[in-house]
Coordinates of C-alpha atoms in Angstrom, one line a residue:
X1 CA -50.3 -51.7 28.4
X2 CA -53.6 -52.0 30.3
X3 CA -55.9 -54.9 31.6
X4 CA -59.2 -55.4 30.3
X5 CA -61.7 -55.5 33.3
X6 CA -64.1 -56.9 31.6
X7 CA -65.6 -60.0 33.2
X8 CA -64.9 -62.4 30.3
X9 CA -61.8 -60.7 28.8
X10 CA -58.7 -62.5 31.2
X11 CA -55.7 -60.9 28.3
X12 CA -53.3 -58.5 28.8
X13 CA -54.1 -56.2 26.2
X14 CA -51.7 -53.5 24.3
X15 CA -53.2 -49.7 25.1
X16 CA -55.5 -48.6 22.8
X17 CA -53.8 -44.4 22.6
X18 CA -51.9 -43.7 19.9
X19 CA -48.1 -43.7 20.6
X20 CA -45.8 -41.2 21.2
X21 CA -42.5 -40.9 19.1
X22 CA -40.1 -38.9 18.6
X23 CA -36.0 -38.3 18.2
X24 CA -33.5 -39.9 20.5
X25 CA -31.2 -38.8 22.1
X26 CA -28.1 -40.3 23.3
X27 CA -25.1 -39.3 25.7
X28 CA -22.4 -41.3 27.3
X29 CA -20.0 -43.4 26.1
X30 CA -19.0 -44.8 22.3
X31 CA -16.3 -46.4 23.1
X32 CA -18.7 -49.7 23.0
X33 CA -15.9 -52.7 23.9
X34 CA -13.5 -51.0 26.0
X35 CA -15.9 -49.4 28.9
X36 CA -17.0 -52.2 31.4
X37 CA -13.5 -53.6 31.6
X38 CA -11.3 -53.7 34.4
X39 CA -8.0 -51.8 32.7
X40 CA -10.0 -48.9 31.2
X41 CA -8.3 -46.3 29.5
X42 CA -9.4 -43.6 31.1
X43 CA -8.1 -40.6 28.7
X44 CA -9.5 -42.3 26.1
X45 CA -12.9 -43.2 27.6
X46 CA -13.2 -39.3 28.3
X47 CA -12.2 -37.6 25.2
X48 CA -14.5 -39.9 23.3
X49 CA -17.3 -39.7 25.8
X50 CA -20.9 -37.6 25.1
X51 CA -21.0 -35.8 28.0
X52 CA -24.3 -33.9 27.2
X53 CA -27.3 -35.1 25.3
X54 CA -26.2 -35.7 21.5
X55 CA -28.6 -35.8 18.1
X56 CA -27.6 -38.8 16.6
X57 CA -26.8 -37.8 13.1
X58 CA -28.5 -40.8 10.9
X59 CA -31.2 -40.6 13.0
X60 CA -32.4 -37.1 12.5
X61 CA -35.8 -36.9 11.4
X62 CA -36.7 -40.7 12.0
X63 CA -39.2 -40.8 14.7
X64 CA -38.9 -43.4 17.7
X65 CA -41.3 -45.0 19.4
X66 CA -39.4 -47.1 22.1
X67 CA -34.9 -47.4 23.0
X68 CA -34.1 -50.3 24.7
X69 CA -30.7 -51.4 27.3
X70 CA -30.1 -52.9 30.5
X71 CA -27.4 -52.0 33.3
X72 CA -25.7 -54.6 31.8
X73 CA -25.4 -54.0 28.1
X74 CA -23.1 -51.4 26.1
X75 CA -25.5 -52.1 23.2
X76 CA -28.9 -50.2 22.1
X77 CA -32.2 -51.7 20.3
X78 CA -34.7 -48.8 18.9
X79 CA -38.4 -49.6 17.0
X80 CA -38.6 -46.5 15.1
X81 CA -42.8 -45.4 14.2
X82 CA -42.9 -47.7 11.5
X83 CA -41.8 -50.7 13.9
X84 CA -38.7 -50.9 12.2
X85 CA -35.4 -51.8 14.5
X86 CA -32.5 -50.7 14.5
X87 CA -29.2 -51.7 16.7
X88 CA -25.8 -50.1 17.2
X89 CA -22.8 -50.4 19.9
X90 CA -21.6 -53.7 21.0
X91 CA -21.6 -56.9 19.2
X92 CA -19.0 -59.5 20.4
X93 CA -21.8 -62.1 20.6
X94 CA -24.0 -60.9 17.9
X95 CA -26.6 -59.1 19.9
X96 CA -27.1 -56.5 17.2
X97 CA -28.6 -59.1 15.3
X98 CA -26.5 -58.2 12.1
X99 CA -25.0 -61.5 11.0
X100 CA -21.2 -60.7 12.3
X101 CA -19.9 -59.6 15.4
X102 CA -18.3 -56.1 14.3
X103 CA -18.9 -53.5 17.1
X104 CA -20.7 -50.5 15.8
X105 CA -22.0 -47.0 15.9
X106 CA -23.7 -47.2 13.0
X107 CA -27.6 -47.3 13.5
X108 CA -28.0 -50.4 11.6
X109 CA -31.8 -52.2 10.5
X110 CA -32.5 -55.3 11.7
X111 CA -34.2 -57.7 9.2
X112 CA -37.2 -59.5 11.5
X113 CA -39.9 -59.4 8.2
X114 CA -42.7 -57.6 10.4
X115 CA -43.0 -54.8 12.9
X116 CA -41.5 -54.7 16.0
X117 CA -43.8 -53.3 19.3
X118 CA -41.2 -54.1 22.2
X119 CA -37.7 -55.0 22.6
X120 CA -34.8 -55.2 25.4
X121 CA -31.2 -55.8 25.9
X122 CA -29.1 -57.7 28.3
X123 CA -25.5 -58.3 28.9
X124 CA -24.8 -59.7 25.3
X125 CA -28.3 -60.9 24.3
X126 CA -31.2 -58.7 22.7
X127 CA -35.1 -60.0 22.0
X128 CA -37.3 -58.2 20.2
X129 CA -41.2 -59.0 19.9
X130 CA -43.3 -58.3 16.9
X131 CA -46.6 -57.2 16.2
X132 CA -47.6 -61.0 15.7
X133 CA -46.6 -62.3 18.9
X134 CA -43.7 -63.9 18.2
X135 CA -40.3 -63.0 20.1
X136 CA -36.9 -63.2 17.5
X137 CA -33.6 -63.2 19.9
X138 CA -30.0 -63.2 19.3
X139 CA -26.4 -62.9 21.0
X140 CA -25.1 -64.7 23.6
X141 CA -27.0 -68.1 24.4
X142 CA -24.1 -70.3 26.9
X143 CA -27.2 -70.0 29.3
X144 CA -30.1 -70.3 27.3
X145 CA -31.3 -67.2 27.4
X146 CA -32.2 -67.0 23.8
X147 CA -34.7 -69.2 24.6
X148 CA -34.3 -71.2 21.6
X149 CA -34.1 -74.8 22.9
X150 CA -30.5 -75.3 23.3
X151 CA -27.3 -73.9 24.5
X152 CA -25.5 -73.0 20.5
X153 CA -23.4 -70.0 21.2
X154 CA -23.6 -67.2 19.8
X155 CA -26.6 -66.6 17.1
X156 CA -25.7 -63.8 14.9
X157 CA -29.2 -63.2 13.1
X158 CA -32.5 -62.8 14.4
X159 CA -34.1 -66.4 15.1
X160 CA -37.5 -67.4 16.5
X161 CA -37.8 -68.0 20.4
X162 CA -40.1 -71.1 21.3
X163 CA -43.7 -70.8 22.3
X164 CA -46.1 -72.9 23.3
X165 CA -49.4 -73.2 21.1
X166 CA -51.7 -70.5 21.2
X167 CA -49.2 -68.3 23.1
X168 CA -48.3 -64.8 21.9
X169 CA -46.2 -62.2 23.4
X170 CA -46.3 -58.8 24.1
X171 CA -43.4 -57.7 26.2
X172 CA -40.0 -59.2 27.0
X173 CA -37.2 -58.5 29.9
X174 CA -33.4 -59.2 30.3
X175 CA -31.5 -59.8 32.5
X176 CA -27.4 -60.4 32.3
X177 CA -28.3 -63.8 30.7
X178 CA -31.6 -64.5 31.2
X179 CA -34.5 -63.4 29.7
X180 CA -38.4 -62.8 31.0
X181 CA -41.3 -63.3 28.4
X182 CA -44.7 -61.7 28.9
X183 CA -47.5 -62.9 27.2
X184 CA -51.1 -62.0 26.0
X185 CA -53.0 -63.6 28.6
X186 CA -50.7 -62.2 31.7
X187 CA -48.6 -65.4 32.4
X188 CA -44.9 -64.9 32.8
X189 CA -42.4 -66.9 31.1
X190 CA -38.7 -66.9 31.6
X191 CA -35.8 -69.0 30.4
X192 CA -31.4 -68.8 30.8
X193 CA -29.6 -68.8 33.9
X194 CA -30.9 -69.8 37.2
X195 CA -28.6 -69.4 39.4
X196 CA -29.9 -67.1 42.1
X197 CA -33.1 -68.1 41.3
X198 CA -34.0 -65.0 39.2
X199 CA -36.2 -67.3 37.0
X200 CA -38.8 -67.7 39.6
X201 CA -39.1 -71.5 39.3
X202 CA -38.1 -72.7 42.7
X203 CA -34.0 -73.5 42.2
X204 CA -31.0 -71.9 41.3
X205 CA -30.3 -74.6 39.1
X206 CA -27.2 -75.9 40.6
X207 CA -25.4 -79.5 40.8
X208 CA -22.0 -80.7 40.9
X209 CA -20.5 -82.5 38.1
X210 CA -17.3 -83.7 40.4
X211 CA -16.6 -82.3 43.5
X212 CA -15.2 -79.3 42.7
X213 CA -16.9 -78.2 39.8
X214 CA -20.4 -76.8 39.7
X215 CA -22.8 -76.4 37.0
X216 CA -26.1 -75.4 36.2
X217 CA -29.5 -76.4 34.4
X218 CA -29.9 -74.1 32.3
X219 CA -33.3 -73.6 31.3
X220 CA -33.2 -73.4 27.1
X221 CA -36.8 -72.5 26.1
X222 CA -39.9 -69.8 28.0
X223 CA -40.8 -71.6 31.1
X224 CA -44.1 -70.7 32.2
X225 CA -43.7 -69.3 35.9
X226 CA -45.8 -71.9 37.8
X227 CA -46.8 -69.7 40.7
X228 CA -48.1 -67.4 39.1
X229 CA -50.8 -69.2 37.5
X230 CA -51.2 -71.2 40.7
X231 CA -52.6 -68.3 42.5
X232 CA -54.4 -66.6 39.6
X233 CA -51.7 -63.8 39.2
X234 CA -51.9 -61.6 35.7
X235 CA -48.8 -60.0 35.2
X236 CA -48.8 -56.5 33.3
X237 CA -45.5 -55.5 33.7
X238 CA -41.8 -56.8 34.0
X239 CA -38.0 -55.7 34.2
X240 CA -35.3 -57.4 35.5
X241 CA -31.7 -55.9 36.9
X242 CA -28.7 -58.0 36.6
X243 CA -29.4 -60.9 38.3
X244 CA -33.4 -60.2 39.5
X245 CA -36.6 -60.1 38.3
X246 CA -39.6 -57.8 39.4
X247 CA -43.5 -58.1 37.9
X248 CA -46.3 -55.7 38.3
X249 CA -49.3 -57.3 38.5
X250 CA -53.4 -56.3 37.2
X251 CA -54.2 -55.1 40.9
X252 CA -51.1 -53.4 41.4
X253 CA -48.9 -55.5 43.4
X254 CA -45.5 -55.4 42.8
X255 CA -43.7 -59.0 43.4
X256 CA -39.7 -59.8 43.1
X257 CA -37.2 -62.8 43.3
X258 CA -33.5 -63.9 42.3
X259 CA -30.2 -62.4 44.0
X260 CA -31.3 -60.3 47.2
X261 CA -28.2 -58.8 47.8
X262 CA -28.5 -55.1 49.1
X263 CA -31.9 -55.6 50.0
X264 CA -32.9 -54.8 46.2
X265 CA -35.5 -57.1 45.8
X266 CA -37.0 -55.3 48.8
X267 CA -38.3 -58.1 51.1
X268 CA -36.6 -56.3 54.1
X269 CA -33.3 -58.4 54.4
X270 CA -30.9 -59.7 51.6
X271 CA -31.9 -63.0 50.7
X272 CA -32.2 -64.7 47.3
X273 CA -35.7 -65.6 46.6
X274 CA -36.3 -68.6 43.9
X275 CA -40.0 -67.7 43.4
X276 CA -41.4 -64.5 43.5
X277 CA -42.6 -62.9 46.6
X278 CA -44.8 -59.6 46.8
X279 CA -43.4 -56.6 48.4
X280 CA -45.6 -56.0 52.0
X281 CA -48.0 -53.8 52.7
X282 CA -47.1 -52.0 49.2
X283 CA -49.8 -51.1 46.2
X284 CA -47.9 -49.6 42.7
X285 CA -48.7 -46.6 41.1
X286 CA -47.8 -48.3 37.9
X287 CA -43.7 -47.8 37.3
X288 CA -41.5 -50.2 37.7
X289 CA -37.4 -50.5 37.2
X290 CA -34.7 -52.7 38.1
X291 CA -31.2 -51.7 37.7
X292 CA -27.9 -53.8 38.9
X293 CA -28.2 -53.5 42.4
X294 CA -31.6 -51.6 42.8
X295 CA -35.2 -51.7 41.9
X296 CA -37.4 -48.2 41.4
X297 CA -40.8 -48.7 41.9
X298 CA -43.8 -45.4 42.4
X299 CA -46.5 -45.8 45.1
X300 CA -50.1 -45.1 45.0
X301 CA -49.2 -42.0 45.1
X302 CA -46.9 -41.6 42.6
X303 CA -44.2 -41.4 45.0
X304 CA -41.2 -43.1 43.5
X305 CA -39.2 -45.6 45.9
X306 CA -36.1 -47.4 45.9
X307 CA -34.8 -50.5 47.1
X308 CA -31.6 -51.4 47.3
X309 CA -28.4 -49.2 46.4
X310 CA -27.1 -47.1 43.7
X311 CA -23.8 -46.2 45.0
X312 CA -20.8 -48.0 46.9
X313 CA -21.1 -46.1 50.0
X314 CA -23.6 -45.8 52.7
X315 CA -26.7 -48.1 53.8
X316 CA -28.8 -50.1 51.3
X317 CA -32.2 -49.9 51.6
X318 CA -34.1 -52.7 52.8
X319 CA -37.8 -52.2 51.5
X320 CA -38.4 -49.0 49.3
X321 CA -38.2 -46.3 50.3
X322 CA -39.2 -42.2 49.1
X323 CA -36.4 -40.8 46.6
X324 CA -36.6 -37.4 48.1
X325 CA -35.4 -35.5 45.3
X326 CA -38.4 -36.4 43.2
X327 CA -41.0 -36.3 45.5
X328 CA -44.2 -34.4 43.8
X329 CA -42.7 -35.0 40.5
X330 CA -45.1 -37.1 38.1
X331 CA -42.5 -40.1 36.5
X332 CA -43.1 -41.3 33.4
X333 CA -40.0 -43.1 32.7
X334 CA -37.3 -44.6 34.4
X335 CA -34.2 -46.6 34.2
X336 CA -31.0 -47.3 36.2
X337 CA -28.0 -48.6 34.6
X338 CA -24.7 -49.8 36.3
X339 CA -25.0 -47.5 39.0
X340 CA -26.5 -44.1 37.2
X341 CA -30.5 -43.6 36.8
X342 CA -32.1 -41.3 34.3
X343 CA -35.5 -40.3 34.6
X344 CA -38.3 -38.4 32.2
X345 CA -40.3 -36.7 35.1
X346 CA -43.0 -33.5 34.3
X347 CA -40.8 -31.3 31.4
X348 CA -37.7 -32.4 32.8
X349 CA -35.3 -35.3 32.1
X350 CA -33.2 -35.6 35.6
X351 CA -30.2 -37.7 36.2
X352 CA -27.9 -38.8 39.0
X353 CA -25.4 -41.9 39.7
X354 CA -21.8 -42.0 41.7
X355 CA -18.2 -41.6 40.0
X356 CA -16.8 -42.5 38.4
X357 CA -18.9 -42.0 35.3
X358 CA -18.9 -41.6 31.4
X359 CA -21.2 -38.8 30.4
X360 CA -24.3 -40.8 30.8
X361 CA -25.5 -38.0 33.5
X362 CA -25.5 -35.5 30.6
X363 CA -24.1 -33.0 33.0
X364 CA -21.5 -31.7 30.8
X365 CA -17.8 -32.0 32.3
X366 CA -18.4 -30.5 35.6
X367 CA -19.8 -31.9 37.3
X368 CA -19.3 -35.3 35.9
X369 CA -21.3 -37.3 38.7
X370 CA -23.8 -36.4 41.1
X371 CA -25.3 -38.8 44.0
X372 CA -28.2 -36.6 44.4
X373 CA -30.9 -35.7 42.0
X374 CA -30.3 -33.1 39.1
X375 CA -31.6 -32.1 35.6
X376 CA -30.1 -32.1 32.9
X377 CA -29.9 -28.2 31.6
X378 CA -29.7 -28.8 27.9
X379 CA -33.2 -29.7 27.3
X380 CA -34.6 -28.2 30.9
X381 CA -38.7 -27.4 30.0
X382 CA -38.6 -30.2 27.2
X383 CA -41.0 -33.5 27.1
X384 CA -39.5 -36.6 26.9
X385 CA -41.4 -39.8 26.5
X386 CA -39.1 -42.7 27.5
X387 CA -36.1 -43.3 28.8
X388 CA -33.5 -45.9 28.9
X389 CA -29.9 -46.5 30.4
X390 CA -26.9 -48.7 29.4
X391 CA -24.0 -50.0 31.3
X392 CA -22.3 -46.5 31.0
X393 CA -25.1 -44.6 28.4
X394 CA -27.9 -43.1 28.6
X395 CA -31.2 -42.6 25.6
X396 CA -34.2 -40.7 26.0
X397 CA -36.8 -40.0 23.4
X398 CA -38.0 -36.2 23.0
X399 CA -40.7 -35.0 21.6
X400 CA -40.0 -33.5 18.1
X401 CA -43.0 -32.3 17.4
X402 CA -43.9 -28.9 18.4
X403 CA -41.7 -25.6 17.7
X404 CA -40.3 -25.0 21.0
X405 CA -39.3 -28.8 20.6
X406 CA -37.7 -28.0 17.2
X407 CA -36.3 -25.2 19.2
X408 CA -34.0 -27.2 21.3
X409 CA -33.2 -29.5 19.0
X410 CA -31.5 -27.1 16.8
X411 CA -29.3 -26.1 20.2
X412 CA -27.8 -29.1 20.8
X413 CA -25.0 -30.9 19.9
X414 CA -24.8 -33.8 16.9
X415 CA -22.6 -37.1 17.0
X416 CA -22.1 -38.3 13.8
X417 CA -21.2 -42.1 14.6
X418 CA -17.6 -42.8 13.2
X419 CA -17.5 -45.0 10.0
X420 CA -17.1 -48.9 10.5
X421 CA -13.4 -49.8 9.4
X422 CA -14.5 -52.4 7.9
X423 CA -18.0 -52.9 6.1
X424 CA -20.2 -56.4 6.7
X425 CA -23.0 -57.1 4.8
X426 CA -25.2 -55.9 6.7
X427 CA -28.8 -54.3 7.0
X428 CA -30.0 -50.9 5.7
X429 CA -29.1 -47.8 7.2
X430 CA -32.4 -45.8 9.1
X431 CA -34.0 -43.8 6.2
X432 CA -35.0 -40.1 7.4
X433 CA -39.1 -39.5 7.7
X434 CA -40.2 -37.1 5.6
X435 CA -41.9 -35.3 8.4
X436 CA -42.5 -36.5 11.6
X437 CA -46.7 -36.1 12.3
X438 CA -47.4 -33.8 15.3
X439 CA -49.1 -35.9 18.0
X440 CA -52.6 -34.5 19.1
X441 CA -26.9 -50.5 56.1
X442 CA -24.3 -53.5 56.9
X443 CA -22.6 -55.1 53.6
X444 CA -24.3 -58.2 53.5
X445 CA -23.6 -59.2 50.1
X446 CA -20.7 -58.9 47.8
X447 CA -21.8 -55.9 45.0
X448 CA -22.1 -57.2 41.6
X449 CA -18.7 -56.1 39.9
X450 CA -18.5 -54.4 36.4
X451 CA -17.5 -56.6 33.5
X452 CA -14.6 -58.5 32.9
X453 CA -12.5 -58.0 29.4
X454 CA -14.2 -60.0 26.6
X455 CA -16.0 -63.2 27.4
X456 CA -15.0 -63.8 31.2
X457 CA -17.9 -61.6 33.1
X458 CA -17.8 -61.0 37.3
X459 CA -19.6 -63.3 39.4
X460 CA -21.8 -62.2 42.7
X461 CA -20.2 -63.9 45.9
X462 CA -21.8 -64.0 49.5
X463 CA -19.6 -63.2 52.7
X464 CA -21.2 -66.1 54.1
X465 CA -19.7 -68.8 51.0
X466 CA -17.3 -69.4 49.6
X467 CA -16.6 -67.8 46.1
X468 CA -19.3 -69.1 43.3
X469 CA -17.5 -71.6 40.7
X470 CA -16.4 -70.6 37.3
X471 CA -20.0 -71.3 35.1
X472 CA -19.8 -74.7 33.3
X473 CA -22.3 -75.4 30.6
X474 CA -24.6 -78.7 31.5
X475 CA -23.7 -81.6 28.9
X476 CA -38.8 -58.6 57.2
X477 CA -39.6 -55.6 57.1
X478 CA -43.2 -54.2 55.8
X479 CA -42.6 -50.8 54.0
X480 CA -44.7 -47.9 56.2
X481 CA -47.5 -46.4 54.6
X482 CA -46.5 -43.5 51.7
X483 CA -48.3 -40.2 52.8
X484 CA -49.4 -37.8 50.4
X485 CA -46.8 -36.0 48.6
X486 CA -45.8 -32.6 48.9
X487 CA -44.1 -31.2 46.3
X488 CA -40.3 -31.3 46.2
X489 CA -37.5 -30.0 43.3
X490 CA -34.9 -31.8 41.8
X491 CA -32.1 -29.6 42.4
X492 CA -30.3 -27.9 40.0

C-alpha cells in the first residue's frame, strides 16, 4: 500500500501496480492438530513432514496473489488472482471458515460473495477483508477477537466484523487472539484480548472477579486506537507476533506495544507497553514483521534488524539490531513463525530457525535446523513474491511465469493433500487457471511456550509474578545509527 501525499487526500490508499501472482509453495508440516502439542509424536511428525519446498497438487496452475499464517497458527488462508480464498490445515475452532471443524489438507473455497484483497491468521481465528471494505472473520472468539460484538465461541462460517459508519478496511493483523484492523483513512483498530496490553488502549484489561480468580475485558468489536488519532498518526502498515503489535506509519516510523518480553518490542528493556511507543532514533525502510518472540523490521537503508529472539539460547536483543547474514540483500518479504523465519530476498528464498524443527527450513533432512542464515537450494536463482510462516510451516509464492520459472517448477517435488476421511459439505475445490498471464542478554521474561493439546493454550509468566491465572471469560536504549551496507551472502 502507499500514502497519498497529496495535500487534500488524508487515505491510505491500495497501490496502484498491478499484482504479482503466482504458485505456492508449501513445506513443513501436515500433520495440522498434532504439531504444537506438548507429547508430539516425533516419528510421526517426521515421516509426514515436507522437508523441502512442495507443489501443492490442487493448486497447480491457480495463481496466488497473497498466503496468509501467524507463528501461532497451523492453518493457511490464500486469495488466489481472482480474489477467491481458499483455506486448509487446522480447524478445531472453525478458522477455515467451512462450516464444521474437520481438520484438512484439502485447499478448500471459502464462500465470502466478493473478492478478497488481504487476509491473516492467528492462533485459531482467520479474517479476511474484501474488496468492499468490509472484514468477514471466523474461529475462535472466547476473547473477542472476531470482533463481532460478543464473546459466542466458535463461528464456523464467515460472518461480518463491526464497523463504524463510513469506515472501510484494507488490511487486517492477528495476533494469538486478538486481531488489528486497518482502515482507509490510516486509523488503527483492534479488538480480543488485552491482556499485555497488545491492543494499544492503555490496560491490560484485568480485574478480579473473587480474590483468586482473574479475568479480563475483553474488547468484542474494532476499537479505534485513541493515540493514534490523538497525535495525527496514519498508519500504513501492521503485524502483530503472539502477544504484540507493531505499526508502520506514513513517515516511516515504526511504533510497538503489548508483552515486552525479550526486548521484542524493541524499546531497549522488557517491559509491556499498553499504548504504542515509537522505536528511538529509528526511520523504516518499509518491512515490517513480528513473530512470537521477535519483531523484523529494515532500516533506511534497507538493512533488516531484529529485536528480540529467535532461539532459546543466547542474549535477546534489546532494540534492533543488523541481521548480518542478510546485510546488502534487498527484502521483499518476510515472516517469522514459532521460532523459524523465512525470507524472499533478491532471487533467493533464505531460511533459518533453531531445533527442533519440522521441514519449514526446506533444507531437506540434513541439516534439519540452522540458527544462521541459509537458502534454500531447491529453487536457488528463482523470484519469489511473498512469503509467510506458520507455527511449524512455511508458504512462499513463486513466480510461474517465465520459462526458467516453469523450469523449476517441473523439478520439484508435489504433495498431493491426503483425502478427508470423512466429507462435510463444504465449499468448492480451487479450479486450475487456464493459463496463468505473464506479468510485464539476561532472561527477563518467561518465553512464550508452544501450544497446549486442544483448547488449553500456554500462558506468558514474568520472573517477577506470580504465574498469570487460568483466562475466565467476563459475564532505554536508542538504536545507533545504520551505516550504509556493504554487501554480505547468506551462506550456503
Amino acid at each position: 500500500m502507499e500514502v497519498s501525499t497529496s495535500a487534500g487526500d488524508e487515505k491510505v490508499q491500495e497501490d496502484k501496480k498491478p499484482q504479482e501472482d503466482g504458485e505456492v509453495l508449501f513445506f513443513g508440516s501436515p500433520n495440522w492438530d498434532e504439531i504444537g502439542k506438548k507429547n508430539l509424536n516425533a516419528a510421526a511428525i517426521e515421516s509426514t513432514g515436507l522437508w523441502t519446498p512442495h507443489r501443492i497438487a490442487p493448486l497447480m496452475g491457480v495463481p496466488i496473489r497473497l498466503v496468509a499464517s501467524g507463528p501461532a497458527a497451523s492453518h493457511a488462508v490464500l486469495i488466489g488472482a481472482n480474489g477467491d480464498v481458499f483455506t486448509f490445515g487446522r480447524n478445531t475452532f472453525g478458522q477455515l471458515g467451512l462450516g464444521h471443524q474437520q481438520s484438512t489438507s484439502q485447499p478448500t473455497q471459502v464462500k465470502l460473495g466478493e473478492p478478497a484483497v488481504h487476509a491473516s491468521a492467528g492462533r485459531h481465528h482467520t479474517l479476511v477483508v474484501t474488496a468492499s471494505g468490509a472484514v468477514f472473520s471466523f474461529g475462535a472468539n472466547k476473547s473477542g477477537q472476531l470482533g463481532h460484538g460478543h464473546v459466542r465461541d466458535p463461528i464456523l462460517s464467515p460472518a461480518k466484523a463491526k464497523a463504524a459508519a463510513g469506515v472501510k478496511y484494507v488490511k487486517v493483523a492477528c495476533g494469538a487472539e486478538f486481531s488489528m484492523l486497518l482502515d482507509s483513512a490510516g486509523a488503527l483498530h483492534s479488538s480480543g484480548l488485552p491482556e499485555y496490553g497488545q491492543l494499544g488502549h492503555g490496560t491490560d484489561g484485568k480485574y478480579f472477579i473473587t480474590a483468586s480468580k482473574l479475568a479480563f475485558n475483553f474488547v468484542t468489536e474494532p476499537t479505534r486506537i485513541a493515540k493514534f488519532a490523538k497525535d495525527g498518526v496514519k498508519v500504513v502498515d501492521v503485524t502483530c507476533g503472539n502477544n504484540h503489535t507493531v505499526a508502520l506509519t506514513d513517515k516511516n516510523a515504526v511504533y510497538s506495544w503489548g508483552f515486552g518480553g525479550y526486548g521484542r518490542l524493541g524499546h531497549g528493556e522488557p517491559k509491556d507497553e499498553f499504548l504504542p511507543k515509537q522505536l528511538a532514533d529509528f526511520e523504516c525502510g518499509g518491512v515490517i514483521a513480528a513473530g512470537s518472540a521477535c519483531t523484523f523490521v529494515t532500516n533506511q537503508y534497507n538493512q533488516l534488524c531484529m529485536t528480540g529472539r529467535t532461539k532459546s539460547t543466547g542474549e535477546a536483543n534489546m532494540y534492533p539490531k543488523l541481521e548480518s547474514g542478510l546485510s546488502g540483500w534487498k527484502v521483499r518479504s518476510i515472516s517469522s513463525g514459532n521460532s523459524s523465519t523465512i525470507v524472499a530476498a533478491d532471487a533467493s528464498l533464505i531460511t533459518w530457525g533453531p531445533s527442533p524443527t519440522y521441514g519449514e527450513l526446506g533444507y531437506g533432512l540434513v541439516p534439519k535446523s540452522s540458527t544462521v542464515t541459509k537458502k534454500v537450494d531447491s529453487v536457488e536463482g528463482r523470484h519469489f513474491i511473498q512469503v509467510a510462516a506458520g507455527f511449524a510451516q512455511s508458504y512462499a509464492i513463486m513466480r510461474a511465469s517465465e520459462e526458467a520459472d516453469k523450469a523449476t517448477l517441473a523439478k520439484l517435488p508435489v504433495w498431493t493433500p491426503p483425502k478427508d476421511e470423512k466429507s462435510p459439505a463444504a465449499a468448492e475445490k480451487p479450479k486450475p487457471a487456464a493459463k496463468p498471464k505473464a506479468k510485464a542478554a539476561k532472561k527477563e521474561k518467561e518465553e512464550e511456550p508452544e501450544e497446549e493439546e486442544e483448547e488449553e493454550e500456554g500462558e506468558e509468566e514474568s520472573d517477577e509474578e506470580p504465574a498469570k491465572k487460568k483466562r475466565k471469560a467476563p459475564a532505554k536504549k536508542a538504536a545507533p545509527k545504520a551505516k550504509a551496507p556493504a554487501k554480505g551472502k547468506a551462506k550456503k
